[in-house]
Amino acid sequence: MPDTLKTLIAAVDAADSSARLLEAVQDLANAADVGAVPTLIAALSYNNPGAAVAAVDGLIKIGEPAVPALLDQLDRHNYTARAWAIRALAGIGDPRGLTTLLGAATADFAMSVRRAAARGLGTLKWPQFPADELEMAQAEALDALLFVCDDEEWVVRYAAVTGLQALAAAIWHRQPDWRTPILAKLDQLGTQDPIWAVRARVWWAQQQLQQLPEPPTSVGAEPIHEVIANWRSTLENLYRRKSQERPLPEGDPRRFRDLAASMTVPLPEA
Amino acid sequence: MPEQLFDHDNNDSMTSDSLTVEQAIANLQGEDLGLRVYAAWWLGRFRVDEPLAIDILIQALDDEADRTEAGGYPLRRNAARALGKLGDRRAVPALIQALSCSDFYVREAAAQSLERLGDPSGIPALLALLQDQIPGTLPAPEPPYLVQPYDAILEALGTLQAGAAVPLIVPFLQHEIPRIQYAAARALYQLTPDPLEASQYGDRLVAALAGDELQLRRAALADLGAIGYLAAAEPIAQTLAENSLKLIALKGLLETQIQQRQSPGLNEGAIRVMALMDELL
């Protein structure tokens, strides 16, 4: 490990204030060195939003070499850190992140995780998928995004609309049959969503899809071939669990049925 | 932990099943003080706006049975909060009355609920409270022992378009507590018709986004979202705070842009805000 990287990592470890931590993480992120990945991932769980933003930027800059560690260390106990890690995966757009993003968008209990994953499902780097897997991958992403468009949280629906728009742009000419379900879902949200911000985002997506140029220009990067050996089976498992997996949300009245009958202590309003 | 709060306590669209609604209404009329105060919260939380629920909650604003050691009225507090969420203006006279309660937190909840109900008939009582002219109102029981819930009162006066309140609000821009300064700026922004003149108040809140304390930056985000100040869009996106809170603030800006148009459609400001929101998802 070069000395400069050691120094940068030591500065993160030594930071004793929120401002110093932010500065040290920014410096480390700017180095964009793969040796910084473990420290940057650790910075996602320091409960310091500024440092987390800088760490995500750094991980995205490092790109594909950061993906295995991100997937491996997705912190299942701290959903704030998980949301940041999903943001990094979404920003990198590496095909190996697909199954994680599908699971997170459709089934994670934390809305900040679903939100980041829904956005990421639209912005995966499709040209990097192996040619024989691309259609299936995009079909899965589409299926998941249409599902997430009905999330109970406005911000997740908003994110799903951005993902759907990006995916639609990617498949517009290759999969003209898919336009119908996409446009139908956008039409439904754009006229019926109870949250005006979601409708507005739909209108903007509709505008941009109408302006898509013809014909398609797809300049592909090199596909990554080791991508997803066990990908199909992962997907099958994921979708089998998908509908049962998400627990009752906090505050769901079904959770309160027993509680309400038995409570003797007042519950303060959060 | 605001992330947690917004993750779990924002399911406003959720409905409750009838068995539990009946149970809550029954509990609110029962003997058990714990079940009563919980039922009052629950009815607001799940937006149970049945006339019977409203009636019982209004009655609960006069409750004398449920008292804390310090003399507070827990049931009244929860009932006042719930009535704001249920959107029935029949509650307005009782909430105005509750502004005279000795319990600081009942007055705070009543001011917030009068704001939510959007009924200007509460303005004279809010002005009297702002000037500490209502006898028998005790200060907050903990530091800094505020005399009145000034931030809630100021925010209500702004939302209710109490134009005559402006001279009384201006001094609060210098209040020692930043949160109250922000509430004054927010209200003055809403009460100043000339956009150029109003922008000085919006800019005060924008300046607060760069403050040292995360709690205060979060408060300024919420205030800017509430007033929908478009010039704050980029500073909001760059604030050192949780993306969830920045997105909620930008949603306020976006919806203000949409409402300013008479027909459905997007203006330049709306698109500018959405471009920023996309980057925060």
PDB file of C-alpha atoms in Angstrom, chain B residues 126-269:
ATOM      1  CA  LEU B 126     -52.913  32.897  18.589  1.00  0.00           C
ATOM      2  CA  LEU B 127     -51.946  36.591  18.587  1.00  0.00           C
ATOM      3  CA  ALA B 128     -52.914  36.903  22.245  1.00  0.00           C
ATOM      4  CA  LEU B 129     -50.843  33.853  23.081  1.00  0.00           C
ATOM      5  CA  LEU B 130     -47.871  35.170  21.109  1.00  0.00           C
ATOM      6  CA  GLN B 131     -47.974  38.275  23.300  1.00  0.00           C
ATOM      7  CA  ASP B 132     -48.389  36.199  26.443  1.00  0.00           C
ATOM      8  CA  GLN B 133     -51.727  37.824  27.149  1.00  0.00           C
ATOM      9  CA  ILE B 134     -53.653  34.699  28.143  1.00  0.00           C
ATOM     10  CA  PRO B 135     -53.665  34.308  31.923  1.00  0.00           C
ATOM     11  CA  GLY B 136     -52.982  30.979  33.593  1.00  0.00           C
ATOM     12  CA  THR B 137     -50.668  29.581  30.918  1.00  0.00           C
ATOM     13  CA  LEU B 138     -47.637  27.974  32.518  1.00  0.00           C
ATOM     14  CA  PRO B 139     -44.226  27.837  30.848  1.00  0.00           C
ATOM     15  CA  ALA B 140     -42.701  24.654  29.464  1.00  0.00           C
ATOM     16  CA  PRO B 141     -41.662  22.332  32.284  1.00  0.00           C
ATOM     17  CA  GLU B 142     -38.116  21.854  31.032  1.00  0.00           C
ATOM     18  CA  PRO B 143     -35.245  24.038  29.795  1.00  0.00           C
ATOM     19  CA  PRO B 144     -35.252  26.545  28.260  1.00  0.00           C
ATOM     20  CA  TYR B 145     -38.616  26.970  30.045  1.00  0.00           C
ATOM     21  CA  LEU B 146     -40.230  28.753  27.114  1.00  0.00           C
ATOM     22  CA  VAL B 147     -43.146  30.914  28.147  1.00  0.00           C
ATOM     23  CA  GLN B 148     -45.184  29.986  25.092  1.00  0.00           C
ATOM     24  CA  PRO B 149     -44.786  27.512  22.201  1.00  0.00           C
ATOM     25  CA  TYR B 150     -43.610  30.357  20.001  1.00  0.00           C
ATOM     26  CA  ASP B 151     -42.505  28.291  17.026  1.00  0.00           C
ATOM     27  CA  ALA B 152     -45.871  26.559  16.728  1.00  0.00           C
ATOM     28  CA  ILE B 153     -47.710  29.882  17.113  1.00  0.00           C
ATOM     29  CA  LEU B 154     -45.539  31.656  14.528  1.00  0.00           C
ATOM     30  CA  GLU B 155     -45.874  28.847  12.023  1.00  0.00           C
ATOM     31  CA  ALA B 156     -49.652  28.811  12.462  1.00  0.00           C
ATOM     32  CA  LEU B 157     -49.884  32.584  11.953  1.00  0.00           C
ATOM     33  CA  GLY B 158     -47.897  32.287   8.730  1.00  0.00           C
ATOM     34  CA  THR B 159     -49.920  29.429   7.318  1.00  0.00           C
ATOM     35  CA  LEU B 160     -53.212  31.056   8.310  1.00  0.00           C
ATOM     36  CA  GLN B 161     -52.175  34.246   6.452  1.00  0.00           C
ATOM     37  CA  ALA B 162     -52.451  36.475   9.528  1.00  0.00           C
ATOM     38  CA  GLY B 163     -51.121  39.556   7.723  1.00  0.00           C
ATOM     39  CA  ALA B 164     -51.783  41.844  10.675  1.00  0.00           C
ATOM     40  CA  ALA B 165     -49.389  39.794  12.791  1.00  0.00           C
ATOM     41  CA  VAL B 166     -46.275  40.904  10.896  1.00  0.00           C
ATOM     42  CA  PRO B 167     -45.131  43.640  13.343  1.00  0.00           C
ATOM     43  CA  LEU B 168     -45.529  41.207  16.227  1.00  0.00           C
ATOM     44  CA  ILE B 169     -43.576  38.488  14.434  1.00  0.00           C
ATOM     45  CA  VAL B 170     -40.571  40.571  13.345  1.00  0.00           C
ATOM     46  CA  PRO B 171     -38.963  40.731  16.832  1.00  0.00           C
ATOM     47  CA  PHE B 172     -38.836  36.911  16.921  1.00  0.00           C
ATOM     48  CA  LEU B 173     -36.236  37.015  14.133  1.00  0.00           C
ATOM     49  CA  GLN B 174     -33.860  37.950  16.979  1.00  0.00           C
ATOM     50  CA  HIS B 175     -35.059  35.327  19.462  1.00  0.00           C
ATOM     51  CA  GLU B 176     -32.262  33.573  21.319  1.00  0.00           C
ATOM     52  CA  ILE B 177     -33.445  30.148  20.155  1.00  0.00           C
ATOM     53  CA  PRO B 178     -32.583  29.528  16.479  1.00  0.00           C
ATOM     54  CA  ARG B 179     -35.602  27.264  15.967  1.00  0.00           C
ATOM     55  CA  ILE B 180     -37.864  30.187  16.851  1.00  0.00           C
ATOM     56  CA  GLN B 181     -35.949  32.575  14.585  1.00  0.00           C
ATOM     57  CA  TYR B 182     -36.567  30.136  11.743  1.00  0.00           C
ATOM     58  CA  ALA B 183     -40.267  29.917  12.550  1.00  0.00           C
ATOM     59  CA  ALA B 184     -40.468  33.711  12.408  1.00  0.00           C
ATOM     60  CA  ALA B 185     -38.637  33.819   9.059  1.00  0.00           C
ATOM     61  CA  ARG B 186     -40.919  31.108   7.705  1.00  0.00           C
ATOM     62  CA  ALA B 187     -44.045  32.993   8.784  1.00  0.00           C
ATOM     63  CA  LEU B 188     -42.794  36.338   7.472  1.00  0.00           C
ATOM     64  CA  TYR B 189     -41.994  34.735   4.113  1.00  0.00           C
ATOM     65  CA  GLN B 190     -45.563  33.479   3.906  1.00  0.00           C
ATOM     66  CA  LEU B 191     -47.011  36.825   5.003  1.00  0.00           C
ATOM     67  CA  THR B 192     -44.995  39.038   2.632  1.00  0.00           C
ATOM     68  CA  PRO B 193     -46.813  39.362  -0.707  1.00  0.00           C
ATOM     69  CA  ASP B 194     -43.953  40.904  -2.669  1.00  0.00           C
ATOM     70  CA  PRO B 195     -41.648  38.027  -3.725  1.00  0.00           C
ATOM     71  CA  LEU B 196     -38.544  40.201  -3.741  1.00  0.00           C
ATOM     72  CA  GLU B 197     -39.214  41.414  -0.217  1.00  0.00           C
ATOM     73  CA  ALA B 198     -40.155  37.923   0.934  1.00  0.00           C
ATOM     74  CA  SER B 199     -36.912  36.481  -0.364  1.00  0.00           C
ATOM     75  CA  GLN B 200     -34.937  38.084   2.494  1.00  0.00           C
ATOM     76  CA  TYR B 201     -36.768  35.726   4.867  1.00  0.00           C
ATOM     77  CA  GLY B 202     -36.255  32.725   2.634  1.00  0.00           C
ATOM     78  CA  ASP B 203     -32.577  33.613   2.429  1.00  0.00           C
ATOM     79  CA  ARG B 204     -32.304  33.604   6.235  1.00  0.00           C
ATOM     80  CA  LEU B 205     -33.445  29.986   6.185  1.00  0.00           C
ATOM     81  CA  VAL B 206     -31.041  29.180   3.364  1.00  0.00           C
ATOM     82  CA  ALA B 207     -28.208  30.615   5.454  1.00  0.00           C
ATOM     83  CA  ALA B 208     -29.285  28.323   8.305  1.00  0.00           C
ATOM     84  CA  LEU B 209     -28.637  25.297   6.068  1.00  0.00           C
ATOM     85  CA  ALA B 210     -24.934  25.957   6.509  1.00  0.00           C
ATOM     86  CA  GLY B 211     -25.132  26.016  10.314  1.00  0.00           C
ATOM     87  CA  ASP B 212     -22.932  23.893  12.533  1.00  0.00           C
ATOM     88  CA  GLU B 213     -25.626  21.815  14.205  1.00  0.00           C
ATOM     89  CA  LEU B 214     -27.283  18.976  12.325  1.00  0.00           C
ATOM     90  CA  GLN B 215     -30.534  19.448  14.285  1.00  0.00           C
ATOM     91  CA  LEU B 216     -30.746  23.065  13.143  1.00  0.00           C
ATOM     92  CA  ARG B 217     -29.938  22.211   9.550  1.00  0.00           C
ATOM     93  CA  ARG B 218     -32.758  19.673   9.657  1.00  0.00           C
ATOM     94  CA  ALA B 219     -35.118  22.298  11.061  1.00  0.00           C
ATOM     95  CA  ALA B 220     -34.215  24.759   8.298  1.00  0.00           C
ATOM     96  CA  LEU B 221     -34.778  22.040   5.681  1.00  0.00           C
ATOM     97  CA  ALA B 222     -38.264  21.416   7.021  1.00  0.00           C
ATOM     98  CA  ASP B 223     -39.079  25.139   7.065  1.00  0.00           C
ATOM     99  CA  LEU B 224     -37.876  25.674   3.485  1.00  0.00           C
ATOM    100  CA  GLY B 225     -39.908  22.699   2.326  1.00  0.00           C
ATOM    101  CA  ALA B 226     -42.964  24.141   4.057  1.00  0.00           C
ATOM    102  CA  ILE B 227     -42.672  27.504   2.291  1.00  0.00           C
ATOM    103  CA  GLY B 228     -41.508  26.059  -1.037  1.00  0.00           C
ATOM    104  CA  TYR B 229     -38.805  28.692  -1.574  1.00  0.00           C
ATOM    105  CA  LEU B 230     -37.441  27.896  -5.028  1.00  0.00           C
ATOM    106  CA  ALA B 231     -34.129  29.729  -4.612  1.00  0.00           C
ATOM    107  CA  ALA B 232     -33.301  27.236  -1.854  1.00  0.00           C
ATOM    108  CA  ALA B 233     -33.297  24.270  -4.245  1.00  0.00           C
ATOM    109  CA  GLU B 234     -29.545  23.986  -4.840  1.00  0.00           C
ATOM    110  CA  PRO B 235     -28.544  24.858  -1.255  1.00  0.00           C
ATOM    111  CA  ILE B 236     -30.957  22.176   0.004  1.00  0.00           C
ATOM    112  CA  ALA B 237     -29.390  19.599  -2.288  1.00  0.00           C
ATOM    113  CA  GLN B 238     -25.947  20.483  -0.914  1.00  0.00           C
ATOM    114  CA  THR B 239     -26.846  20.576   2.783  1.00  0.00           C
ATOM    115  CA  LEU B 240     -25.018  18.159   5.055  1.00  0.00           C
ATOM    116  CA  ALA B 241     -28.059  16.174   6.163  1.00  0.00           C
ATOM    117  CA  GLU B 242     -29.892  12.951   5.375  1.00  0.00           C
ATOM    118  CA  ASN B 243     -31.060  12.582   1.786  1.00  0.00           C
ATOM    119  CA  SER B 244     -34.507  11.599   3.075  1.00  0.00           C
ATOM    120  CA  LEU B 245     -34.946  15.020   4.655  1.00  0.00           C
ATOM    121  CA  LYS B 246     -33.558  16.850   1.656  1.00  0.00           C
ATOM    122  CA  LEU B 247     -35.966  14.972  -0.603  1.00  0.00           C
ATOM    123  CA  ILE B 248     -38.913  15.929   1.583  1.00  0.00           C
ATOM    124  CA  ALA B 249     -37.837  19.574   1.522  1.00  0.00           C
ATOM    125  CA  LEU B 250     -37.436  19.522  -2.278  1.00  0.00           C
ATOM    126  CA  LYS B 251     -40.841  17.861  -2.581  1.00  0.00           C
ATOM    127  CA  GLY B 252     -42.254  20.967  -0.887  1.00  0.00           C
ATOM    128  CA  LEU B 253     -40.544  23.183  -3.474  1.00  0.00           C
ATOM    129  CA  LEU B 254     -41.706  21.001  -6.343  1.00  0.00           C
ATOM    130  CA  GLU B 255     -45.322  20.945  -5.228  1.00  0.00           C
ATOM    131  CA  THR B 256     -45.278  24.718  -4.785  1.00  0.00           C
ATOM    132  CA  GLN B 257     -44.105  25.027  -8.395  1.00  0.00           C
ATOM    133  CA  ILE B 258     -46.894  22.755  -9.608  1.00  0.00           C
ATOM    134  CA  GLN B 259     -49.593  24.511  -7.611  1.00  0.00           C
ATOM    135  CA  GLN B 260     -48.586  27.863  -9.050  1.00  0.00           C
ATOM    136  CA  ARG B 261     -49.686  26.603 -12.455  1.00  0.00           C
ATOM    137  CA  GLN B 262     -53.369  26.564 -13.155  1.00  0.00           C
ATOM    138  CA  SER B 263     -53.283  23.535 -15.448  1.00  0.00           C
ATOM    139  CA  PRO B 264     -51.286  20.341 -15.009  1.00  0.00           C
ATOM    140  CA  GLY B 265     -47.856  20.827 -16.401  1.00  0.00           C
ATOM    141  CA  LEU B 266     -44.250  21.491 -15.604  1.00  0.00           C
ATOM    142  CA  ASN B 267     -42.440  24.771 -15.506  1.00  0.00           C
ATOM    143  CA  GLU B 268     -38.723  25.321 -15.524  1.00  0.00           C
ATOM    144  CA  GLY B 269     -38.565  25.510 -11.734  1.00  0.00           C
TER     145      GLY B 269
END
